[in-house]
Coordinates of C-alpha atoms in Angstrom, one line a residue:
Chain A
M961 CA 65.7 67.5 116.5
L962 CA 68.5 68.8 114.2
Q963 CA 70.4 65.9 112.7
L964 CA 73.5 66.0 110.5
R965 CA 74.8 62.8 109.0
Q966 CA 78.3 62.6 107.4
V967 CA 78.0 66.0 105.9
D968 CA 80.8 67.1 103.5
Y969 CA 81.1 70.4 101.9
R970 CA 83.6 70.9 99.1
I971 CA 84.5 73.8 96.9
K972 CA 86.5 72.7 93.8
S973 CA 87.8 69.5 95.5
Q974 CA 88.9 71.4 98.6
D975 CA 87.3 70.2 101.7
I976 CA 85.7 73.0 103.7
L977 CA 83.8 70.6 106.0
K978 CA 84.3 66.9 106.3
N979 CA 82.3 64.2 107.8
I980 CA 80.2 66.2 110.2
S981 CA 77.7 64.2 112.2
F982 CA 75.8 65.3 115.3
D983 CA 72.3 65.4 116.9
T984 CA 70.7 68.0 119.0
I985 CA 68.1 67.5 121.7
K986 CA 65.1 69.7 122.4
G987 CA 65.8 72.6 124.8
E988 CA 69.6 72.8 124.1
L989 CA 71.8 75.8 123.5
I990 CA 74.8 74.7 121.4
A991 CA 77.8 76.8 121.0
V992 CA 79.8 76.3 117.8
V993 CA 83.4 77.2 118.4
G994 CA 86.7 76.9 116.6
A995 CA 89.6 79.0 115.2
N996 CA 89.2 81.3 112.2
G997 CA 88.6 79.3 109.0
A998 CA 87.6 76.2 111.0
G999 CA 84.3 76.1 109.1
K1000 CA 81.9 77.5 111.7
S1001 CA 80.1 79.9 109.3
T1002 CA 80.0 77.3 106.5
L1003 CA 78.3 74.9 108.9
M1004 CA 75.7 77.6 109.8
K1005 CA 75.1 78.2 106.1
L1006 CA 74.6 74.5 105.4
I1007 CA 72.0 74.4 108.2
S1008 CA 70.5 77.6 106.8
Q1009 CA 70.1 75.9 103.3
E1010 CA 72.2 78.7 101.8
Y1011 CA 74.7 76.0 100.8
L1012 CA 73.9 72.5 99.8
P1013 CA 76.1 69.8 101.3
T1014 CA 78.3 68.0 98.7
Q1015 CA 77.5 64.8 100.6
G1016 CA 75.5 63.7 103.6
K1017 CA 72.1 64.6 105.0
I1018 CA 70.7 67.4 107.2
A1019 CA 67.3 66.9 108.7
W1020 CA 65.1 68.8 111.0
K1021 CA 62.6 66.8 113.1
G1022 CA 63.3 63.8 110.8
T1023 CA 62.4 65.6 107.6
P1024 CA 65.4 66.1 105.3
F1025 CA 66.1 69.7 104.3
A1026 CA 65.9 68.7 100.7
K1027 CA 62.2 68.1 101.1
A1028 CA 61.3 71.3 102.9
T1029 CA 60.7 74.6 101.1
I1030 CA 62.3 77.8 102.4
K1031 CA 58.9 79.2 103.1
Q1032 CA 57.9 76.2 105.3
M1033 CA 61.2 76.5 107.1
A1034 CA 60.7 80.2 107.8
Y1035 CA 58.0 79.2 110.3
E1036 CA 60.3 77.0 112.3
R1037 CA 63.8 78.4 111.7
A1038 CA 65.2 81.9 112.1
I1039 CA 68.7 82.9 111.1
L1040 CA 70.8 85.8 112.2
T1041 CA 73.8 86.3 109.9
Q1042 CA 76.8 88.5 110.4
N1043 CA 77.0 92.1 109.1
I1044 CA 73.5 92.7 107.9
H1045 CA 73.5 95.8 105.7
M1046 CA 70.2 97.4 105.1
S1047 CA 70.0 99.0 101.7
Q1048 CA 67.3 101.4 102.9
D1049 CA 66.4 103.1 106.1
F1050 CA 63.4 101.9 108.2
P1051 CA 62.1 102.7 111.7
V1052 CA 63.4 100.1 114.2
E1053 CA 59.9 98.7 114.8
E1054 CA 59.4 97.9 111.1
V1055 CA 62.7 96.0 111.0
V1056 CA 61.6 93.9 114.0
L1057 CA 58.2 93.5 112.3
M1058 CA 60.0 91.9 109.3
G1059 CA 60.5 88.9 111.5
R1060 CA 56.7 88.5 111.4
Y1061 CA 56.5 88.7 107.6
P1062 CA 56.0 84.9 107.2
H1063 CA 53.1 85.1 109.5
F1064 CA 50.8 87.7 107.8
K1065 CA 49.8 88.2 104.2
H1066 CA 49.7 91.9 103.4
R1067 CA 49.1 93.9 106.6
P1068 CA 50.3 93.0 110.1
G1069 CA 47.7 92.0 112.6
K1070 CA 47.4 93.1 116.2
Y1071 CA 49.1 90.0 117.5
D1072 CA 52.1 90.8 115.2
W1073 CA 52.6 94.2 116.8
E1074 CA 52.2 92.6 120.2
V1075 CA 55.1 90.2 119.4
V1076 CA 57.2 93.1 118.2
Q1077 CA 56.5 94.9 121.5
K1078 CA 57.4 91.9 123.5
V1079 CA 60.7 91.0 121.8
S1080 CA 61.7 94.6 121.9
E1081 CA 61.3 94.6 125.6
Q1082 CA 63.3 91.4 125.9
T1083 CA 66.2 92.8 123.9
G1084 CA 66.1 96.2 125.5
I1085 CA 65.4 98.1 122.2
Q1086 CA 62.0 99.5 123.1
P1087 CA 63.2 103.1 123.6
L1088 CA 64.6 102.9 120.0
A1089 CA 61.3 101.7 118.4
K1090 CA 60.6 105.0 116.5
R1091 CA 64.3 105.7 115.7
N1092 CA 65.7 105.1 112.2
Y1093 CA 67.7 102.0 111.9
A1094 CA 70.6 103.7 110.2
S1095 CA 71.1 106.1 113.1
L1096 CA 71.7 103.3 115.6
S1097 CA 75.1 102.1 116.9
G1098 CA 76.6 98.7 115.9
G1099 CA 75.5 97.1 119.2
E1100 CA 72.0 98.5 118.9
K1101 CA 71.6 97.3 115.4
Q1102 CA 72.7 93.8 116.5
R1103 CA 70.0 93.8 119.2
V1104 CA 67.4 94.9 116.7
Q1105 CA 68.3 92.1 114.4
L1106 CA 68.2 89.6 117.3
A1107 CA 64.8 90.9 118.1
R1108 CA 63.7 90.3 114.5
A1109 CA 64.9 86.7 114.7
L1110 CA 63.1 86.2 118.0
A1111 CA 59.9 87.8 116.6
Q1112 CA 60.0 85.3 113.7
L1113 CA 59.9 82.3 116.0
H1114 CA 57.6 83.7 118.6
Q1115 CA 54.7 81.4 119.4
Q1116 CA 51.5 81.9 121.2
T1117 CA 51.5 80.5 124.7
G1118 CA 50.1 77.0 124.8
T1119 CA 51.5 75.9 121.4
T1120 CA 54.6 73.8 121.5
I1121 CA 56.2 73.6 118.1
S1122 CA 60.0 73.2 118.5
K1123 CA 61.9 75.9 116.6
L1124 CA 65.5 76.3 115.5
L1125 CA 67.4 79.5 116.0
L1126 CA 70.8 80.0 114.3
L1127 CA 73.0 82.8 115.3
D1128 CA 76.3 83.6 113.6
E1129 CA 78.4 85.6 116.1
P1130 CA 75.4 87.3 117.8
L1131 CA 77.6 88.9 120.4
N1132 CA 79.4 91.1 117.8
N1133 CA 79.5 94.8 119.0
L1134 CA 77.6 94.0 122.2
D1135 CA 78.9 95.3 125.5
I1136 CA 79.5 92.9 128.4
R1137 CA 76.0 93.4 129.8
Y1138 CA 74.2 92.7 126.6
Q1139 CA 76.5 89.8 125.8
H1140 CA 75.2 88.1 128.9
R1141 CA 71.6 89.4 128.3
C1142 CA 71.7 87.9 124.8
L1143 CA 72.9 84.6 126.0
Q1144 CA 70.4 84.5 128.9
L1145 CA 67.6 85.3 126.4
T1146 CA 68.6 82.7 123.9
K1147 CA 69.1 80.1 126.6
G1148 CA 65.6 80.9 127.9
F1149 CA 64.3 80.5 124.4
A1150 CA 66.1 77.1 124.0
R1151 CA 64.6 75.9 127.3
N1152 CA 61.1 76.5 126.0
G1153 CA 61.5 73.4 123.9
N1154 CA 63.6 74.9 121.0
V1155 CA 67.1 74.5 119.7
V1156 CA 69.6 77.2 119.5
L1157 CA 72.9 77.0 117.6
L1158 CA 75.3 80.0 117.9
V1159 CA 78.8 80.7 116.7
I1160 CA 80.8 82.3 119.4
H1161 CA 84.5 83.2 120.0
D1162 CA 84.5 83.7 123.7
L1163 CA 85.0 80.2 125.1
N1164 CA 84.3 81.3 128.7
L1165 CA 80.9 82.6 127.7
A1166 CA 80.3 79.4 125.8
A1167 CA 81.3 77.4 128.9
L1168 CA 79.0 79.5 131.1
Y1169 CA 75.8 79.3 129.0
A1170 CA 76.0 76.4 126.4
D1171 CA 74.6 73.0 127.1
K1172 CA 76.9 71.6 124.5
I1173 CA 79.9 72.8 122.7
L1174 CA 80.7 71.9 119.1
L1175 CA 84.4 72.4 118.4
L1176 CA 85.5 72.5 114.8
N1177 CA 89.1 72.2 113.7
Q1178 CA 90.0 72.6 110.0
G1179 CA 86.7 71.5 108.7
Q1180 CA 86.3 68.5 111.0
L1181 CA 84.3 67.9 114.1
E1182 CA 87.0 67.8 116.8
A1183 CA 84.7 67.4 119.8
Y1184 CA 81.0 67.6 120.7
G1185 CA 79.7 67.4 124.2
T1186 CA 79.3 69.3 127.5
P1187 CA 81.7 72.2 128.2
K1188 CA 83.6 70.1 130.6
E1189 CA 84.1 67.3 128.0
V1190 CA 85.1 69.6 125.2
L1191 CA 87.1 72.4 126.8
T1192 CA 90.2 70.5 127.7
E1193 CA 93.8 71.8 127.4
Q1194 CA 94.8 69.1 124.9
C1195 CA 91.8 69.7 122.7
L1196 CA 92.0 73.5 122.7
N1197 CA 95.8 73.5 122.2
K1198 CA 95.4 71.4 119.1
C1199 CA 92.7 73.6 117.6
Y1200 CA 94.0 77.1 118.4
Q1201 CA 97.7 76.3 118.3
F1202 CA 98.2 78.5 121.3
S1203 CA 99.1 77.9 125.0
V1204 CA 96.0 77.3 127.0
K1205 CA 95.2 76.5 130.6
V1206 CA 91.8 75.3 131.8
A1207 CA 90.6 75.9 135.4
T1208 CA 87.3 75.6 137.1
H1209 CA 85.0 78.6 137.6
P1210 CA 84.9 79.4 141.3
Y1211 CA 81.1 80.1 141.3
H1212 CA 79.6 78.3 138.4
H1213 CA 82.0 75.3 138.4
C1214 CA 82.2 75.3 134.6
P1215 CA 85.6 75.3 132.9
V1216 CA 87.4 78.7 132.6
V1217 CA 89.9 79.0 129.8
Y1218 CA 93.0 81.1 129.9
F1219 CA 95.0 81.7 126.8
G1220 CA 98.5 83.2 126.9
D1221 CA 102.2 82.4 127.0
F1222 CA 102.5 80.9 130.4
D1223 CA 106.3 80.5 130.2
K1224 CA 106.7 84.2 130.7
V1225 CA 105.6 85.8 134.0
S1226 CA 103.4 88.4 132.3
C1227 CA 102.2 89.1 128.8
Q1228 CA 102.6 92.7 129.4
S1229 CA 106.3 93.3 129.0
S1230 CA 107.6 96.5 130.4
I1231 CA 107.2 99.5 128.1
H1232 CA 110.8 100.5 128.9
Q1233 CA 112.4 97.3 127.6
P1234 CA 113.5 97.6 124.1
Q1235 CA 112.0 94.8 122.0
T1236 CA 113.4 93.3 118.9
I1237 CA 110.8 93.6 116.2
I1238 CA 110.9 90.7 113.8
Chain B
M4 CA 52.3 105.3 109.2
Q5 CA 49.4 107.6 110.0
R6 CA 51.1 110.5 108.4
N7 CA 51.9 108.4 105.3
S8 CA 48.2 107.5 105.0
Y9 CA 47.4 111.2 104.9
I10 CA 50.0 111.8 102.3
L11 CA 48.4 109.1 100.1
I12 CA 44.9 110.5 100.5
V13 CA 46.1 114.1 99.8
L14 CA 48.0 112.9 96.7
S15 CA 44.9 111.0 95.4
V16 CA 42.8 114.1 95.7
I17 CA 45.4 116.3 94.0
V18 CA 45.6 113.7 91.1
L19 CA 41.8 113.9 90.6
L20 CA 41.7 117.7 90.7
S21 CA 44.7 117.8 88.3
L22 CA 42.9 115.6 85.9
V23 CA 40.0 118.1 85.7
A24 CA 42.2 121.2 85.9
T25 CA 44.8 120.2 83.3
S26 CA 42.3 118.8 80.8
G27 CA 40.6 122.3 80.9
M28 CA 43.9 124.1 80.1
G29 CA 45.0 125.0 76.6
A30 CA 44.1 127.2 73.7
I31 CA 40.4 126.6 74.4
H32 CA 39.7 127.0 78.1
I33 CA 37.2 124.6 79.6
G34 CA 35.9 125.6 83.0
F35 CA 35.0 123.2 85.8
S36 CA 31.2 123.3 85.3
E37 CA 31.6 122.9 81.5
W38 CA 33.9 120.0 82.1
W39 CA 31.2 118.2 84.1
Q40 CA 28.5 119.1 81.6
I41 CA 30.5 117.6 78.8
L42 CA 31.2 114.4 80.7
L43 CA 27.6 114.0 81.9
A44 CA 26.4 114.6 78.4
K45 CA 28.8 112.0 77.0
A46 CA 27.6 109.6 79.6
G47 CA 24.0 110.3 78.5
W48 CA 22.9 111.5 81.9
V49 CA 21.9 115.0 80.7
E50 CA 19.9 116.1 77.7
E51 CA 21.5 119.5 77.3
V52 CA 24.1 119.5 74.6
P53 CA 27.2 121.5 75.5
D54 CA 29.4 123.4 73.0
A55 CA 30.3 120.9 70.2
Q56 CA 33.8 122.3 69.7
K57 CA 34.6 122.1 73.4
T58 CA 33.2 118.6 73.6
A59 CA 35.4 117.5 70.8
V60 CA 38.5 119.2 72.2
L61 CA 37.9 117.6 75.6
W62 CA 36.8 114.2 74.6
V63 CA 39.0 113.6 71.5
I64 CA 42.2 115.5 72.4
R65 CA 42.5 116.5 76.0
L66 CA 41.2 113.7 78.1
P67 CA 43.0 110.9 76.3
R68 CA 46.2 112.9 76.5
V69 CA 45.9 113.8 80.2
I70 CA 44.9 110.2 81.2
T71 CA 47.8 108.9 79.1
S72 CA 50.2 111.3 81.0
L73 CA 48.8 110.0 84.3
L74 CA 49.2 106.4 83.3
V75 CA 52.6 106.8 81.9
G76 CA 53.8 108.8 84.9
A77 CA 52.4 106.2 87.2
S78 CA 54.1 103.4 85.3
L79 CA 57.5 105.1 85.2
A80 CA 57.6 105.9 88.9
L81 CA 56.1 102.6 90.0
C82 CA 58.6 100.6 88.0
G83 CA 61.4 102.9 89.1
A84 CA 60.5 102.1 92.7
A85 CA 60.3 98.4 92.0
L86 CA 63.7 98.3 90.3
Q87 CA 65.3 100.3 93.0
G88 CA 64.0 97.7 95.4
L89 CA 65.1 94.8 93.3
F90 CA 68.6 96.1 92.8
R91 CA 68.7 97.4 96.4
N92 CA 70.0 100.7 94.9
P93 CA 68.3 104.1 94.9
L94 CA 70.0 104.9 91.5
A95 CA 68.2 102.2 89.5
D96 CA 65.6 103.2 87.0
P97 CA 63.9 101.5 84.0
S98 CA 66.9 102.2 81.7
I99 CA 69.1 100.0 83.9
I100 CA 67.8 96.6 82.6
G101 CA 68.1 97.6 79.0
I102 CA 64.5 98.7 78.3
S103 CA 65.2 102.2 77.0
A104 CA 68.2 101.2 75.0
G105 CA 66.3 98.4 73.3
A106 CA 63.4 100.7 72.6
A107 CA 65.6 103.6 71.3
F108 CA 67.4 101.3 68.9
S109 CA 64.3 99.7 67.5
A110 CA 62.6 103.0 67.1
A111 CA 65.6 104.5 65.3
L112 CA 65.6 101.4 63.1
V113 CA 62.0 101.9 62.1
I114 CA 62.5 105.6 61.6
V115 CA 65.6 105.2 59.4
L116 CA 65.0 102.0 57.5
A117 CA 61.2 102.3 57.0
S118 CA 60.9 106.0 56.6
S119 CA 59.3 105.6 53.2
L120 CA 56.8 103.2 54.7
L121 CA 56.1 105.6 57.6
A122 CA 55.1 108.4 55.3
S123 CA 52.7 106.2 53.4
G124 CA 50.1 104.9 55.7
W125 CA 47.9 105.2 58.8
W126 CA 49.5 102.1 60.2
A127 CA 52.9 103.7 60.3
G128 CA 52.4 104.9 63.9
T129 CA 51.2 101.5 64.9
L130 CA 54.3 99.9 63.3
L131 CA 56.6 102.2 65.2
S132 CA 54.8 101.5 68.5
L133 CA 54.8 97.8 67.9
V134 CA 58.5 97.5 67.0
T135 CA 59.5 99.8 69.9
F136 CA 57.5 97.7 72.3
L137 CA 59.1 94.5 71.0
G138 CA 62.5 96.1 71.2
A139 CA 62.0 97.2 74.8
V140 CA 60.6 93.8 75.9
G141 CA 63.1 91.8 73.8
S142 CA 66.1 93.6 75.3
T143 CA 64.8 93.2 78.8
F144 CA 64.3 89.5 78.4
L145 CA 67.8 89.2 76.8
V146 CA 69.3 90.9 79.9
F147 CA 67.2 88.6 82.1
A148 CA 68.1 85.5 80.3
L149 CA 71.8 86.3 80.6
A150 CA 71.4 86.7 84.4
R151 CA 69.6 83.4 84.9
Q152 CA 71.5 80.4 86.1
K153 CA 70.0 77.2 87.6
H154 CA 66.5 78.7 88.2
R155 CA 68.1 81.7 90.0
T156 CA 68.6 85.2 88.8
N157 CA 71.9 86.9 89.6
V158 CA 71.0 90.5 90.2
T159 CA 74.6 91.8 89.8
M160 CA 74.8 89.9 86.5
M161 CA 71.6 91.5 85.4
L162 CA 73.0 95.0 86.2
L163 CA 76.2 94.3 84.2
A164 CA 74.3 92.7 81.3
G165 CA 72.0 95.7 81.3
I166 CA 74.9 98.2 81.1
A167 CA 76.6 96.1 78.3
L168 CA 73.4 95.9 76.3
N169 CA 72.8 99.6 76.8
A170 CA 76.2 100.4 75.4
L171 CA 75.7 98.0 72.4
A172 CA 72.3 99.4 71.6
S173 CA 73.5 103.0 71.9
A174 CA 76.3 102.3 69.5
C175 CA 73.9 100.7 67.0
T176 CA 71.6 103.7 67.4
G177 CA 74.6 105.9 66.8
V178 CA 75.3 104.1 63.5
L179 CA 71.6 104.7 62.5
I180 CA 71.9 108.4 63.4
F181 CA 75.0 108.6 61.3
V182 CA 73.2 107.3 58.2
A183 CA 70.0 109.2 58.9
D184 CA 69.0 112.2 56.9
D185 CA 67.9 115.5 58.5
A186 CA 64.2 114.7 58.8
Q187 CA 64.9 111.2 60.2
L188 CA 67.4 112.8 62.6
R189 CA 64.8 115.1 63.9
S190 CA 62.3 112.3 64.3
I191 CA 64.8 110.3 66.3
T192 CA 65.7 113.3 68.5
F193 CA 62.0 114.0 69.2
W194 CA 61.3 110.4 69.9
T195 CA 64.2 110.2 72.5
L196 CA 62.8 113.2 74.3
G197 CA 59.3 111.8 74.4
S198 CA 55.9 113.2 73.5
L199 CA 52.3 112.5 74.5
G200 CA 51.0 114.0 71.3
G201 CA 49.9 110.6 69.9
A202 CA 47.5 109.9 72.7
N203 CA 44.0 108.5 71.8
W204 CA 41.5 106.3 73.5
T205 CA 43.1 103.1 72.1
T206 CA 46.5 104.0 73.7
V207 CA 44.7 104.9 76.9
G208 CA 43.1 101.4 76.9
L209 CA 46.4 99.6 76.3
L210 CA 48.3 101.7 78.8
A211 CA 45.6 101.3 81.4
L212 CA 45.8 97.5 81.0
A213 CA 49.6 97.5 81.3
T214 CA 49.8 100.0 84.2
G215 CA 46.9 98.3 86.0
L216 CA 48.6 94.9 85.8
A217 CA 51.8 96.3 87.1
T218 CA 50.1 98.2 89.9
V219 CA 48.0 95.2 91.1
F220 CA 50.9 92.7 91.1
L221 CA 53.6 95.0 92.4
F222 CA 51.5 96.3 95.3
R223 CA 51.1 92.7 96.4
L224 CA 54.9 92.4 96.7
A225 CA 55.3 95.4 99.1
K226 CA 56.3 93.1 102.0
V227 CA 58.8 91.2 99.8
F228 CA 60.4 94.5 98.7
N229 CA 60.7 95.6 102.3
A230 CA 62.3 92.2 103.3
L231 CA 64.7 92.5 100.4
T232 CA 66.4 95.6 102.0
L233 CA 67.8 93.2 104.6
G234 CA 69.6 91.4 101.8
E235 CA 68.6 88.6 99.4
Q236 CA 69.6 85.8 101.6
E237 CA 68.1 87.3 104.8
A238 CA 64.8 87.8 102.9
K239 CA 64.8 84.2 101.9
Y240 CA 65.3 83.2 105.6
I241 CA 62.1 85.0 106.5
G242 CA 60.4 82.9 103.8
M243 CA 60.0 85.6 101.1
P244 CA 59.7 84.4 97.5
I245 CA 62.6 86.4 96.2
E246 CA 63.1 84.5 92.9
R247 CA 59.4 84.9 92.1
L248 CA 59.7 88.6 92.9
K249 CA 62.6 89.0 90.4
V250 CA 60.7 87.3 87.6
Q251 CA 57.6 89.3 88.3
V252 CA 59.4 92.7 88.5
V253 CA 61.1 92.0 85.2
I254 CA 58.0 90.9 83.4
L255 CA 55.8 93.7 84.7
T256 CA 58.4 96.4 84.2
A257 CA 59.0 95.2 80.6
L258 CA 55.3 95.2 80.0
A259 CA 54.4 98.6 81.6
I260 CA 57.5 100.5 80.5
G261 CA 57.6 98.8 77.1
T262 CA 54.0 100.0 76.5
A263 CA 54.7 103.5 77.8
V264 CA 57.9 103.9 75.7
A265 CA 56.1 102.5 72.6
F266 CA 53.5 105.3 72.7
C267 CA 55.3 108.2 74.2
G268 CA 59.0 107.7 73.5
M269 CA 61.6 108.0 76.2
I270 CA 60.7 110.0 79.2
G271 CA 63.6 110.1 81.7
F272 CA 64.0 111.2 85.3
V273 CA 60.5 110.3 86.5
G274 CA 61.4 106.7 87.4
L275 CA 64.5 107.8 89.2
V276 CA 63.4 111.0 91.0
V277 CA 59.8 110.3 92.2
P278 CA 60.5 107.3 94.4
H279 CA 63.6 108.9 95.7
V280 CA 61.8 112.1 96.7
L281 CA 59.0 110.1 98.3
R282 CA 61.5 108.1 100.3
L283 CA 62.9 111.3 101.7
I284 CA 59.5 112.5 102.6
G285 CA 57.7 109.3 103.9
G286 CA 60.5 106.8 104.5
G287 CA 61.4 103.6 102.6
N288 CA 58.4 101.4 103.5
Y289 CA 57.2 99.9 100.3
R290 CA 53.6 99.7 101.6
F291 CA 53.8 103.5 101.3
L292 CA 56.4 103.9 98.5
L293 CA 54.6 101.9 95.8
P294 CA 51.2 103.6 96.0
A295 CA 52.8 107.0 96.6
S296 CA 55.0 106.5 93.5
V297 CA 52.0 105.7 91.3
L298 CA 50.2 108.9 92.5
A299 CA 53.2 111.2 92.5
G300 CA 54.5 109.9 89.2
A301 CA 51.1 110.5 87.6
L302 CA 50.9 114.0 89.0
L303 CA 54.4 114.9 87.9
L304 CA 53.9 113.8 84.3
C305 CA 50.4 115.3 84.1
W306 CA 51.7 118.7 84.9
A307 CA 54.9 118.3 82.9
D308 CA 52.8 117.5 79.9
T309 CA 50.4 120.4 80.5
L310 CA 53.5 122.7 80.5
A311 CA 54.9 121.0 77.5
R312 CA 51.8 121.7 75.4
T313 CA 50.8 125.2 76.7
V314 CA 54.0 127.2 77.3
V315 CA 55.0 127.7 73.7
A316 CA 51.6 126.8 72.1
P317 CA 50.8 125.9 69.4
A318 CA 54.2 124.3 69.4
E319 CA 55.2 121.7 72.0
I320 CA 58.3 121.3 74.1
P321 CA 59.5 117.7 74.3
I322 CA 58.2 116.3 77.6
G323 CA 61.5 114.7 78.6
V324 CA 63.0 118.2 78.7
I325 CA 60.2 119.4 81.1
T326 CA 60.5 116.4 83.4
A327 CA 64.2 117.0 83.8
L328 CA 63.7 120.8 84.2
L329 CA 60.9 120.3 86.7
G330 CA 62.3 117.2 88.5
A331 CA 66.0 118.1 88.8
P332 CA 65.6 121.3 90.8
V333 CA 63.1 119.8 93.1
F334 CA 65.4 116.9 93.6
L335 CA 68.4 119.2 94.3
I336 CA 66.4 121.3 96.8
I337 CA 65.4 118.2 98.7
L338 CA 68.9 116.9 98.7
Y339 CA 70.2 120.3 99.9
R340 CA 67.6 120.4 102.7
Q341 CA 68.5 116.9 103.7
K342 CA 72.2 117.8 103.8
N343 CA 71.4 120.8 106.1
A344 CA 69.2 118.6 108.3
L345 CA 72.0 116.2 108.8
N346 CA 74.3 119.0 109.9

């Protein structure tokens, strides 16, 4: 489906991303992980066509991005970026409806409103529909934006056009329950024959939900594969420069990652012990 | 949305009633029934000839002037709303992309350098209008050209270029004011405060063309304006033609405001306040905001001009003074009420 071949991205001869190649299969949820500055967001922006690769090719269903217009791509690709700031206030339902904008000309049809209703239910924002967007909390805003992205890619039952959903840190500001709900929802979306790529910091959530993990390290693709293949102590140690232990989840049997200084008994030193501040 | 539809219908009705009411007001009063008689007689549908003087006053003076005020008000408010959408900033108005500064400079240039010509012929007014229009459009395109890079328009660059060009044009206008004599100075001052005194059917025709084009094309962009509030990049992700919107907004604004400024001078405040007040009343959806701005802008300027020509008749107060005197307190009251509502 999505195909990257030897993609480089350079700013003034400084490599931001180097030699990135990978393929995705229909139905997969892929978690993009890596330390700060590893190039996760840049990768997402390249796949969003916001940046053009310095070298290499990106293709969707065999068609290079260079040949597809942004309007054509809007039918098949939705993108949720970080920190969306709306310059003007709208009712929540109108913000979700914006996801349907590529699908109608001037006025929304009945089906568009049905989609808005449906994705609002899925993301649990239905009680907020008439509220003003500006009055929402950070987590609620995040869910509204997710609903908008889902509304954009929603397709009528019976049609099977594979679509691509890109989410840059979609779990920001969400509480534990909605973090899981969001991942369940996007995984369900992926399973319907679509592809989901999401940037995530919580490796344990990635291990739990992602079909594949794409680990970036200083602009290079360190590892790409199933959570078991990628989340190894050696690999994570190298990327995060921090002590790490990997165990197996007692119920789901996926890897569980523990970060911390394992030489000491506890990270929480006693409050009464005087510490030397460097 | 229901409520906003009602607002639009009510506004349309008030605009039509105002057209009849304000064109009847003045030194010679024309009642509602007389108004219709004159109009029907002009259309050739009734034989009965109404009072000749009243017919002349209504047909030659009042109607062109009232319609001009409606069209100019509509243009100013519509373009204000469009620019606020483009810049994603509620403080934007037509002066921000250099239109007013370019127009003011070119008008002052004509008034000062060609004053001897101006006094001599009937085409003097046409010359002033034409040069002002070219000044307005020229400065806008200069700002636009500065902000273009690789088939894209950098909106921040456009804002900064607009501010810089405004400063430059104001300085040059200052130089012209410095060398101007008393009569020229007075002309410049009156021009910068605006007047609809020069209205006739030709100006109505040209203004209707410019306003009509701007209205038709900008209304079609309502969805794109809405999407733009998410951010430029986000709007592109939902497939909206953002670059085309920028080009269209600049061209249409230059055309509509350039024409308005050329005939009526500078009229401030309408473009800024009308969309802002409407946003507070009916929300920021451009499907409502654009048509509502057209109607409310028309309404505001129509009544402002009626006040301008009747309060100290036979003299006239500059219309820019009235729009600010009328608009600012309304704006302040709404802001005050909004502040209280938030508490």
